[in-house]
Amino acid sequence: MEGENAIRLRPPRNAVDSRAVGWWRAQCLVTTAVPAAVLAVLGVLIDPARGWLLASAAAVTAAGLAWTAFFPSWWYRVHRWEVTDEAVYVRTGALWQESRIAPMSRIQTVDTARGPLEQLFGLATVTVTTASSKGALRVEGLDHERAAELAERLTELTGAAPGDAT
């Protein structure tokens, strides 16, 4: 596609906030701790199954700690985002990386969210809902002030986007 309205396919320029690595690690640890704790408690309480329940708890813990040590740093290297006057670009993933582009004219809503762990790390997520069947684009791991600025900018840009029904 040529012309001034063409969207250039390229990796997005902006990295998420470096605090996202700690946030992702905390998420991984919580995700690991819950099943490991349940297995460990059951192992203590159920004598006939103690061996395999405690072994399972140890295996879940080991896998979760390896996941926690490796993937958040990798996600930080992969996750990128960018907003231009024409589109929102997002790249996410670990083993399967996904790049998505949403033209401004297709954006329907822009939301920000801050879960408890995000608040602890001073981060927020911006969700861009589009007219796509693929679903919303999420820009995770942004400084909460930058996320608010991004949501405001997207709201301004989409208000002026061609094809806007307002």
Tab-separated table of N, CA and C in Angstrom:
chain	number	residue	atom	x	y	z
A	1	MET	N	0.851	-1.173	0.000
A	1	MET	CA	0.000	0.000	0.000
A	1	MET	C	0.888	1.225	0.000
A	2	GLU	N	0.684	2.100	-0.970
A	2	GLU	CA	1.504	3.298	-1.063
A	2	GLU	C	0.659	4.513	-0.767
A	3	GLY	N	1.343	5.629	-0.593
A	3	GLY	CA	0.627	6.868	-0.337
A	3	GLY	C	0.858	7.353	1.068
A	4	GLU	N	0.348	8.522	1.322
A	4	GLU	CA	0.600	9.130	2.632
A	4	GLU	C	-0.203	8.498	3.751
A	5	ASN	N	-1.268	7.729	3.459
A	5	ASN	CA	-2.074	7.098	4.494
A	5	ASN	C	-1.629	5.679	4.815
A	6	ALA	N	-0.545	5.200	4.182
A	6	ALA	CA	-0.069	3.841	4.421
A	6	ALA	C	0.516	3.726	5.824
A	7	ILE	N	0.259	2.596	6.454
A	7	ILE	CA	0.819	2.317	7.771
A	7	ILE	C	2.058	1.464	7.550
A	8	ARG	N	3.192	1.951	7.992
A	8	ARG	CA	4.456	1.267	7.801
A	8	ARG	C	4.618	0.170	8.853
A	9	LEU	N	4.874	-1.047	8.400
A	9	LEU	CA	5.056	-2.159	9.321
A	9	LEU	C	6.498	-2.165	9.816
A	10	ARG	N	6.658	-1.944	11.107
A	10	ARG	CA	7.968	-1.927	11.740
A	10	ARG	C	7.773	-2.166	13.226
A	11	PRO	N	8.829	-2.546	13.912
A	11	PRO	CA	8.681	-2.742	15.360
A	11	PRO	C	8.368	-1.417	16.062
A	12	PRO	N	7.517	-1.436	17.068
A	12	PRO	CA	7.248	-0.216	17.833
A	12	PRO	C	8.511	0.256	18.553
A	13	ARG	N	8.600	1.552	18.796
A	13	ARG	CA	9.827	2.149	19.334
A	13	ARG	C	9.938	2.152	20.858
A	14	ASN	N	8.835	2.207	21.579
A	14	ASN	CA	8.877	2.433	23.026
A	14	ASN	C	8.893	1.135	23.824
A	15	ALA	N	9.776	1.088	24.805
A	15	ALA	CA	9.794	-0.035	25.755
A	15	ALA	C	8.816	0.269	26.882
A	16	VAL	N	8.360	-0.763	27.538
A	16	VAL	CA	7.550	-0.566	28.737
A	16	VAL	C	8.472	-0.064	29.842
A	17	ASP	N	7.899	0.371	30.953
A	17	ASP	CA	8.684	0.854	32.085
A	17	ASP	C	9.502	-0.307	32.659
A	18	SER	N	10.718	-0.028	33.077
A	18	SER	CA	11.587	-1.091	33.610
A	18	SER	C	11.014	-1.738	34.875
A	19	ARG	N	10.133	-1.033	35.588
A	19	ARG	CA	9.493	-1.620	36.764
A	19	ARG	C	8.555	-2.766	36.399
A	20	ALA	N	8.222	-2.880	35.112
A	20	ALA	CA	7.352	-3.971	34.666
A	20	ALA	C	8.002	-5.327	34.928
A	21	VAL	N	9.325	-5.390	34.896
A	21	VAL	CA	10.010	-6.658	35.168
A	21	VAL	C	9.674	-7.131	36.582
A	22	GLY	N	9.744	-6.240	37.554
A	22	GLY	CA	9.384	-6.601	38.929
A	22	GLY	C	7.922	-6.965	39.061
A	23	TRP	N	7.059	-6.233	38.353
A	23	TRP	CA	5.618	-6.512	38.385
A	23	TRP	C	5.342	-7.899	37.812
A	24	TRP	N	5.962	-8.200	36.663
A	24	TRP	CA	5.769	-9.521	36.061
A	24	TRP	C	6.319	-10.615	36.965
A	25	ARG	N	7.464	-10.353	37.598
A	25	ARG	CA	8.021	-11.355	38.527
A	25	ARG	C	7.074	-11.600	39.692
A	26	ALA	N	6.505	-10.534	40.228
A	26	ALA	CA	5.545	-10.687	41.335
A	26	ALA	C	4.340	-11.506	40.879
A	27	GLN	N	3.843	-11.257	39.662
A	27	GLN	CA	2.724	-12.041	39.136
A	27	GLN	C	3.103	-13.516	39.018
A	28	CYS	N	4.299	-13.782	38.517
A	28	CYS	CA	4.759	-15.166	38.377
A	28	CYS	C	4.868	-15.845	39.739
A	29	LEU	N	5.392	-15.131	40.717
A	29	LEU	CA	5.541	-15.713	42.057
A	29	LEU	C	4.192	-16.024	42.692
A	30	VAL	N	3.233	-15.113	42.532
A	30	VAL	CA	1.893	-15.366	43.079
A	30	VAL	C	1.263	-16.562	42.374
A	31	THR	N	1.412	-16.605	41.054
A	31	THR	CA	0.853	-17.707	40.273
A	31	THR	C	1.482	-19.038	40.661
A	32	THR	N	2.743	-19.011	41.051
A	32	THR	CA	3.435	-20.226	41.484
A	32	THR	C	3.087	-20.583	42.925
A	33	ALA	N	3.047	-19.574	43.785
A	33	ALA	CA	2.876	-19.810	45.222
A	33	ALA	C	1.540	-20.453	45.562
A	34	VAL	N	0.479	-20.060	44.890
A	34	VAL	CA	-0.844	-20.576	45.242
A	34	VAL	C	-0.938	-22.094	45.031
A	35	PRO	N	-0.665	-22.609	43.828
A	35	PRO	CA	-0.772	-24.074	43.694
A	35	PRO	C	0.284	-24.827	44.511
A	36	ALA	N	1.488	-24.253	44.626
A	36	ALA	CA	2.527	-24.919	45.424
A	36	ALA	C	2.095	-25.008	46.884
A	37	ALA	N	1.512	-23.954	47.416
A	37	ALA	CA	1.050	-23.958	48.809
A	37	ALA	C	-0.084	-24.955	49.013
A	38	VAL	N	-1.024	-24.998	48.071
A	38	VAL	CA	-2.137	-25.948	48.185
A	38	VAL	C	-1.604	-27.376	48.191
A	39	LEU	N	-0.690	-27.688	47.280
A	39	LEU	CA	-0.113	-29.037	47.232
A	39	LEU	C	0.659	-29.361	48.512
A	40	ALA	N	1.409	-28.389	49.024
A	40	ALA	CA	2.184	-28.611	50.247
A	40	ALA	C	1.270	-28.848	51.447
A	41	VAL	N	0.226	-28.043	51.576
A	41	VAL	CA	-0.713	-28.214	52.696
A	41	VAL	C	-1.406	-29.566	52.594
A	42	LEU	N	-1.850	-29.922	51.396
A	42	LEU	CA	-2.479	-31.237	51.214
A	42	LEU	C	-1.497	-32.362	51.525
A	43	GLY	N	-0.237	-32.166	51.145
A	43	GLY	CA	0.783	-33.171	51.435
A	43	GLY	C	0.996	-33.377	52.916
A	44	VAL	N	0.893	-32.301	53.665
A	44	VAL	CA	1.036	-32.405	55.127
A	44	VAL	C	-0.191	-33.066	55.743
A	45	LEU	N	-1.365	-32.768	55.214
A	45	LEU	CA	-2.614	-33.254	55.797
A	45	LEU	C	-2.998	-34.669	55.370
A	46	ILE	N	-2.603	-35.094	54.188
A	46	ILE	CA	-3.026	-36.404	53.654
A	46	ILE	C	-1.827	-37.340	53.655
A	47	ASP	N	-1.715	-38.104	54.723
A	47	ASP	CA	-0.552	-38.967	54.935
A	47	ASP	C	-0.304	-39.956	53.795
A	48	PRO	N	-1.323	-40.670	53.287
A	48	PRO	CA	-1.042	-41.663	52.236
A	48	PRO	C	-0.496	-41.033	50.940
A	49	ALA	N	-0.820	-39.781	50.693
A	49	ALA	CA	-0.386	-39.138	49.444
A	49	ALA	C	0.736	-38.126	49.676
A	50	ARG	N	1.275	-38.123	50.881
A	50	ARG	CA	2.271	-37.112	51.263
A	50	ARG	C	3.440	-37.038	50.270
A	51	GLY	N	3.984	-38.152	49.909
A	51	GLY	CA	5.169	-38.178	49.041
A	51	GLY	C	4.951	-37.500	47.701
A	52	TRP	N	3.932	-37.959	46.999
A	52	TRP	CA	3.746	-37.391	45.662
A	52	TRP	C	3.194	-35.972	45.715
A	53	LEU	N	2.417	-35.608	46.750
A	53	LEU	CA	1.932	-34.227	46.868
A	53	LEU	C	3.082	-33.260	47.166
A	54	LEU	N	3.988	-33.648	48.069
A	54	LEU	CA	5.128	-32.778	48.375
A	54	LEU	C	6.104	-32.708	47.203
A	55	ALA	N	6.260	-33.818	46.485
A	55	ALA	CA	7.111	-33.811	45.284
A	55	ALA	C	6.499	-32.902	44.217
A	56	SER	N	5.175	-32.959	44.089
A	56	SER	CA	4.496	-32.084	43.131
A	56	SER	C	4.646	-30.620	43.532
A	57	ALA	N	4.538	-30.335	44.814
A	57	ALA	CA	4.720	-28.968	45.299
A	57	ALA	C	6.134	-28.482	44.988
A	58	ALA	N	7.126	-29.344	45.180
A	58	ALA	CA	8.513	-28.979	44.874
A	58	ALA	C	8.704	-28.747	43.376
A	59	ALA	N	8.086	-29.593	42.549
A	59	ALA	CA	8.214	-29.440	41.097
A	59	ALA	C	7.552	-28.150	40.615
A	60	VAL	N	6.368	-27.851	41.138
A	60	VAL	CA	5.679	-26.605	40.774
A	60	VAL	C	6.520	-25.405	41.199
A	61	THR	N	7.090	-25.475	42.392
A	61	THR	CA	7.926	-24.378	42.891
A	61	THR	C	9.160	-24.191	42.012
A	62	ALA	N	9.838	-25.279	41.676
A	62	ALA	CA	11.042	-25.193	40.840
A	62	ALA	C	10.716	-24.623	39.456
A	63	ALA	N	9.646	-25.121	38.841
A	63	ALA	CA	9.254	-24.620	37.521
A	63	ALA	C	8.851	-23.151	37.602
A	64	GLY	N	8.113	-22.795	38.635
A	64	GLY	CA	7.684	-21.410	38.804
A	64	GLY	C	8.842	-20.468	39.036
A	65	LEU	N	9.834	-20.898	39.812
A	65	LEU	CA	11.006	-20.047	40.052
A	65	LEU	C	11.836	-19.879	38.777
A	66	ALA	N	11.958	-20.946	37.993
A	66	ALA	CA	12.674	-20.839	36.716
A	66	ALA	C	11.931	-19.880	35.778
A	67	TRP	N	10.613	-20.022	35.701
A	67	TRP	CA	9.768	-19.139	34.895
A	67	TRP	C	9.955	-17.687	35.344
A	68	THR	N	9.924	-17.462	36.655
A	68	THR	CA	10.048	-16.126	37.231
A	68	THR	C	11.417	-15.516	36.938
A	69	ALA	N	12.452	-16.329	36.976
A	69	ALA	CA	13.808	-15.823	36.741
A	69	ALA	C	14.031	-15.464	35.274
A	70	PHE	N	13.431	-16.205	34.367
A	70	PHE	CA	13.741	-16.052	32.942
A	70	PHE	C	12.776	-15.155	32.174
A	71	PHE	N	11.486	-15.429	32.229
A	71	PHE	CA	10.537	-14.800	31.323
A	71	PHE	C	10.317	-13.299	31.509
A	72	PRO	N	10.206	-12.751	32.720
A	72	PRO	CA	9.982	-11.305	32.822
A	72	PRO	C	11.061	-10.461	32.133
A	73	SER	N	12.311	-10.864	32.221
A	73	SER	CA	13.373	-10.128	31.521
A	73	SER	C	13.215	-10.247	30.013
A	74	TRP	N	12.816	-11.425	29.569
A	74	TRP	CA	12.607	-11.625	28.140
A	74	TRP	C	11.423	-10.789	27.673
A	75	TRP	N	10.323	-10.808	28.418
A	75	TRP	CA	9.157	-10.002	28.060
A	75	TRP	C	9.533	-8.530	27.936
A	76	TYR	N	10.391	-8.070	28.851
A	76	TYR	CA	10.812	-6.666	28.807
A	76	TYR	C	11.540	-6.352	27.499
A	77	ARG	N	12.330	-7.282	27.008
A	77	ARG	CA	13.038	-7.063	25.731
A	77	ARG	C	12.086	-7.103	24.537
A	78	VAL	N	11.013	-7.862	24.648
A	78	VAL	CA	10.098	-8.049	23.513
A	78	VAL	C	8.977	-7.007	23.493
A	79	HIS	N	8.368	-6.733	24.641
A	79	HIS	CA	7.188	-5.869	24.689
A	79	HIS	C	7.546	-4.444	24.295
A	80	ARG	N	6.883	-3.969	23.267
A	80	ARG	CA	7.106	-2.622	22.753
A	80	ARG	C	5.766	-2.024	22.363
A	81	TRP	N	5.729	-0.701	22.339
A	81	TRP	CA	4.509	-0.002	21.942
A	81	TRP	C	4.880	1.341	21.323
A	82	GLU	N	3.953	1.874	20.558
A	82	GLU	CA	4.143	3.198	19.971
A	82	GLU	C	2.792	3.728	19.507
A	83	VAL	N	2.642	5.033	19.599
A	83	VAL	CA	1.459	5.704	19.080
A	83	VAL	C	1.929	6.766	18.101
A	84	THR	N	1.362	6.728	16.899
A	84	THR	CA	1.605	7.773	15.918
A	84	THR	C	0.277	8.469	15.656
A	85	ASP	N	0.285	9.454	14.797
A	85	ASP	CA	-0.968	10.124	14.443
A	85	ASP	C	-1.917	9.188	13.698
A	86	GLU	N	-1.368	8.106	13.125
A	86	GLU	CA	-2.182	7.195	12.315
A	86	GLU	C	-2.607	5.921	13.025
A	87	ALA	N	-1.794	5.436	13.992
A	87	ALA	CA	-2.073	4.104	14.544
A	87	ALA	C	-1.418	3.893	15.905
A	88	VAL	N	-1.874	2.818	16.558
A	88	VAL	CA	-1.255	2.315	17.785
A	88	VAL	C	-0.570	1.002	17.412
A	89	TYR	N	0.697	0.875	17.755
A	89	TYR	CA	1.477	-0.323	17.485
A	89	TYR	C	1.765	-1.005	18.822
A	90	VAL	N	1.607	-2.325	18.877
A	90	VAL	CA	1.915	-3.084	20.087
A	90	VAL	C	2.582	-4.387	19.672
A	91	ARG	N	3.669	-4.751	20.365
A	91	ARG	CA	4.304	-6.063	20.170
A	91	ARG	C	4.426	-6.706	21.540
A	92	THR	N	3.937	-7.944	21.667
A	92	THR	CA	3.957	-8.678	22.932
A	92	THR	C	4.389	-10.116	22.670
A	93	GLY	N	4.515	-10.859	23.756
A	93	GLY	CA	4.749	-12.288	23.627
A	93	GLY	C	6.071	-12.730	24.189
A	94	ALA	N	6.243	-14.023	24.215
A	94	ALA	CA	7.494	-14.620	24.660
A	94	ALA	C	7.903	-15.622	23.586
A	95	LEU	N	7.365	-16.815	23.645
A	95	LEU	CA	7.674	-17.795	22.613
A	95	LEU	C	6.949	-17.468	21.307
A	96	TRP	N	5.692	-17.079	21.404
A	96	TRP	CA	4.914	-16.653	20.259
A	96	TRP	C	4.723	-15.148	20.361
A	97	GLN	N	5.431	-14.426	19.522
A	97	GLN	CA	5.344	-12.977	19.563
A	97	GLN	C	4.241	-12.510	18.619
A	98	GLU	N	3.542	-11.483	19.070
A	98	GLU	CA	2.431	-10.942	18.295
A	98	GLU	C	2.623	-9.443	18.122
A	99	SER	N	2.520	-8.986	16.887
A	99	SER	CA	2.543	-7.556	16.588
A	99	SER	C	1.168	-7.168	16.081
A	100	ARG	N	0.644	-6.074	16.643
A	100	ARG	CA	-0.687	-5.613	16.228
A	100	ARG	C	-0.640	-4.122	15.981
A	101	ILE	N	-1.416	-3.704	15.014
A	101	ILE	CA	-1.540	-2.292	14.675
A	101	ILE	C	-3.021	-1.969	14.611
A	102	ALA	N	-3.412	-0.896	15.293
A	102	ALA	CA	-4.801	-0.441	15.247
A	102	ALA	C	-4.818	0.971	14.678
A	103	PRO	N	-5.394	1.141	13.494
A	103	PRO	CA	-5.522	2.490	12.951
A	103	PRO	C	-6.413	3.343	13.859
A	104	MET	N	-6.097	4.612	13.969
A	104	MET	CA	-6.867	5.514	14.837
A	104	MET	C	-8.358	5.480	14.507
A	105	SER	N	-8.687	5.349	13.236
A	105	SER	CA	-10.091	5.363	12.838
A	105	SER	C	-10.867	4.148	13.336
A	106	ARG	N	-10.162	3.092	13.787
A	106	ARG	CA	-10.818	1.875	14.265
A	106	ARG	C	-10.954	1.823	15.787
A	107	ILE	N	-10.350	2.782	16.487
A	107	ILE	CA	-10.385	2.770	17.947
A	107	ILE	C	-11.751	3.216	18.444
A	108	GLN	N	-12.316	2.426	19.359
A	108	GLN	CA	-13.629	2.731	19.912
A	108	GLN	C	-13.531	3.285	21.328
A	109	THR	N	-12.731	2.660	22.179
A	109	THR	CA	-12.579	3.157	23.553
A	109	THR	C	-11.125	3.020	23.986
A	110	VAL	N	-10.758	3.833	24.963
A	110	VAL	CA	-9.433	3.781	25.576
A	110	VAL	C	-9.644	3.744	27.083
A	111	ASP	N	-9.104	2.729	27.735
A	111	ASP	CA	-9.280	2.553	29.177
A	111	ASP	C	-7.913	2.400	29.844
A	112	THR	N	-7.833	2.815	31.095
A	112	THR	CA	-6.652	2.528	31.904
A	112	THR	C	-7.097	1.707	33.109
A	113	ALA	N	-6.202	0.823	33.550
A	113	ALA	CA	-6.492	-0.014	34.714
A	113	ALA	C	-5.225	-0.155	35.538
A	114	ARG	N	-5.428	-0.255	36.867
A	114	ARG	CA	-4.313	-0.449	37.793
A	114	ARG	C	-4.731	-1.458	38.845
A	115	GLY	N	-4.314	-2.692	38.664
A	115	GLY	CA	-4.589	-3.707	39.668
A	115	GLY	C	-3.717	-3.489	40.898
A	116	PRO	N	-3.942	-4.285	41.945
A	116	PRO	CA	-3.186	-4.098	43.187
A	116	PRO	C	-1.669	-4.190	43.004
A	117	LEU	N	-1.195	-5.180	42.248
A	117	LEU	CA	0.246	-5.292	42.032
A	117	LEU	C	0.767	-4.143	41.174
A	118	GLU	N	-0.018	-3.744	40.170
A	118	GLU	CA	0.402	-2.600	39.352
A	118	GLU	C	0.521	-1.345	40.215
A	119	GLN	N	-0.430	-1.135	41.104
A	119	GLN	CA	-0.370	0.025	41.992
A	119	GLN	C	0.874	-0.024	42.862
A	120	LEU	N	1.205	-1.202	43.355
A	120	LEU	CA	2.391	-1.365	44.189
A	120	LEU	C	3.657	-0.952	43.432
A	121	PHE	N	3.705	-1.240	42.144
A	121	PHE	CA	4.864	-0.918	41.325
A	121	PHE	C	4.740	0.432	40.610
A	122	GLY	N	3.624	1.144	40.814
A	122	GLY	CA	3.434	2.443	40.178
A	122	GLY	C	3.167	2.347	38.688
A	123	LEU	N	2.532	1.260	38.267
A	123	LEU	CA	2.298	0.997	36.852
A	123	LEU	C	0.809	0.998	36.521
A	124	ALA	N	0.518	0.987	35.226
A	124	ALA	CA	-0.861	0.906	34.752
A	124	ALA	C	-0.874	0.235	33.382
A	125	THR	N	-2.055	-0.190	32.974
A	125	THR	CA	-2.277	-0.789	31.659
A	125	THR	C	-3.273	0.059	30.897
A	126	VAL	N	-2.960	0.335	29.645
A	126	VAL	CA	-3.883	1.045	28.758
A	126	VAL	C	-4.463	0.010	27.800
A	127	THR	N	-5.784	-0.059	27.750
A	127	THR	CA	-6.473	-0.976	26.848
A	127	THR	C	-7.153	-0.170	25.757
A	128	VAL	N	-6.835	-0.516	24.513
A	128	VAL	CA	-7.391	0.162	23.345
A	128	VAL	C	-8.344	-0.811	22.679
A	129	THR	N	-9.640	-0.537	22.786
A	129	THR	CA	-10.648	-1.395	22.176
A	129	THR	C	-10.905	-0.895	20.766
A	130	THR	N	-10.878	-1.842	19.834
A	130	THR	CA	-11.042	-1.494	18.422
A	130	THR	C	-12.257	-2.197	17.829
A	131	ALA	N	-12.508	-1.894	16.593
A	131	ALA	CA	-13.590	-2.548	15.862
A	131	ALA	C	-13.101	-3.860	15.243
A	132	SER	N	-12.060	-4.446	15.806
A	132	SER	CA	-11.476	-5.681	15.285
A	132	SER	C	-12.047	-6.888	16.013
A	133	SER	N	-12.225	-7.972	15.290
A	133	SER	CA	-12.673	-9.207	15.919
A	133	SER	C	-11.544	-9.837	16.736
A	134	LYS	N	-10.325	-9.397	16.533
A	134	LYS	CA	-9.165	-9.914	17.270
A	134	LYS	C	-9.166	-9.443	18.720
A	135	GLY	N	-9.881	-8.371	19.010
A	135	GLY	CA	-9.971	-7.889	20.379
A	135	GLY	C	-9.119	-6.668	20.629
A	136	ALA	N	-9.067	-6.280	21.887
A	136	ALA	CA	-8.394	-5.052	22.299
A	136	ALA	C	-6.875	-5.210	22.269
A	137	LEU	N	-6.197	-4.079	22.113
A	137	LEU	CA	-4.744	-4.010	22.274
A	137	LEU	C	-4.471	-3.549	23.697
A	138	ARG	N	-3.470	-4.155	24.326
A	138	ARG	CA	-3.127	-3.776	25.696
A	138	ARG	C	-1.678	-3.331	25.734
A	139	VAL	N	-1.466	-2.156	26.313
A	139	VAL	CA	-0.116	-1.663	26.554
A	139	VAL	C	0.089	-1.767	28.058
A	140	GLU	N	0.783	-2.820	28.479
A	140	GLU	CA	0.984	-3.097	29.895
A	140	GLU	C	2.321	-2.544	30.357
A	141	GLY	N	2.432	-2.350	31.663
A	141	GLY	CA	3.711	-2.004	32.240
A	141	GLY	C	4.148	-0.569	32.020
A	142	LEU	N	3.188	0.344	31.921
A	142	LEU	CA	3.520	1.757	31.770
A	142	LEU	C	3.496	2.449	33.126
A	143	ASP	N	4.365	3.440	33.297
A	143	ASP	CA	4.266	4.297	34.467
A	143	ASP	C	2.852	4.856	34.496
A	144	HIS	N	2.221	4.908	35.678
A	144	HIS	CA	0.801	5.274	35.730
A	144	HIS	C	0.547	6.684	35.194
A	145	GLU	N	1.483	7.600	35.348
A	145	GLU	CA	1.301	8.949	34.788
A	145	GLU	C	1.424	8.923	33.270
A	146	ARG	N	2.377	8.139	32.763
A	146	ARG	CA	2.522	8.020	31.311
A	146	ARG	C	1.291	7.342	30.710
A	147	ALA	N	0.725	6.381	31.417
A	147	ALA	CA	-0.489	5.714	30.938
A	147	ALA	C	-1.644	6.712	30.833
A	148	ALA	N	-1.777	7.586	31.820
A	148	ALA	CA	-2.837	8.602	31.778
A	148	ALA	C	-2.613	9.564	30.610
A	149	GLU	N	-1.362	9.953	30.385
A	149	GLU	CA	-1.046	10.833	29.255
A	149	GLU	C	-1.336	10.135	27.929
A	150	LEU	N	-0.994	8.848	27.837
A	150	LEU	CA	-1.253	8.086	26.622
A	150	LEU	C	-2.750	7.989	26.359
A	151	ALA	N	-3.535	7.694	27.387
A	151	ALA	CA	-4.989	7.604	27.220
A	151	ALA	C	-5.552	8.950	26.757
A	152	GLU	N	-5.056	10.030	27.328
A	152	GLU	CA	-5.516	11.359	26.924
A	152	GLU	C	-5.144	11.650	25.473
A	153	ARG	N	-3.907	11.320	25.098
A	153	ARG	CA	-3.474	11.561	23.706
A	153	ARG	C	-4.293	10.732	22.720
A	154	LEU	N	-4.520	9.462	23.056
A	154	LEU	CA	-5.320	8.613	22.166
A	154	LEU	C	-6.744	9.140	22.029
A	155	THR	N	-7.296	9.624	23.115
A	155	THR	CA	-8.645	10.191	23.072
A	155	THR	C	-8.675	11.407	22.155
A	156	GLU	N	-7.667	12.250	22.257
A	156	GLU	CA	-7.590	13.417	21.377
A	156	GLU	C	-7.417	13.001	19.921
A	157	LEU	N	-6.504	12.052	19.660
A	157	LEU	CA	-6.246	11.622	18.287
A	157	LEU	C	-7.447	10.946	17.659
A	158	THR	N	-8.155	10.117	18.414
A	158	THR	CA	-9.302	9.417	17.843
A	158	THR	C	-10.482	10.359	17.644
A	159	GLY	N	-10.539	11.438	18.413
A	159	GLY	CA	-11.584	12.427	18.205
A	159	GLY	C	-11.439	13.134	16.877
A	160	ALA	N	-10.209	13.166	16.370
A	160	ALA	CA	-9.951	13.844	15.106
A	160	ALA	C	-9.716	12.856	13.962
A	161	ALA	N	-9.874	11.572	14.232
A	161	ALA	CA	-9.564	10.558	13.230
A	161	ALA	C	-10.595	10.532	12.109
A	162	PRO	N	-10.137	10.337	10.866
A	162	PRO	CA	-11.099	10.184	9.753
A	162	PRO	C	-11.989	8.975	10.002
A	163	GLY	N	-13.245	9.092	9.668
A	163	GLY	CA	-14.193	7.998	9.868
A	163	GLY	C	-14.852	8.045	11.223
A	164	ASP	N	-14.507	9.014	12.038
A	164	ASP	CA	-15.110	9.158	13.360
A	164	ASP	C	-16.568	9.547	13.202
A	165	ALA	N	-17.424	8.906	13.941
A	165	ALA	CA	-18.860	9.140	13.800
A	165	ALA	C	-19.343	10.376	14.549
A	166	THR	N	-18.491	11.027	15.329
A	166	THR	CA	-18.950	12.174	16.098
A	166	THR	C	-18.932	13.450	15.315
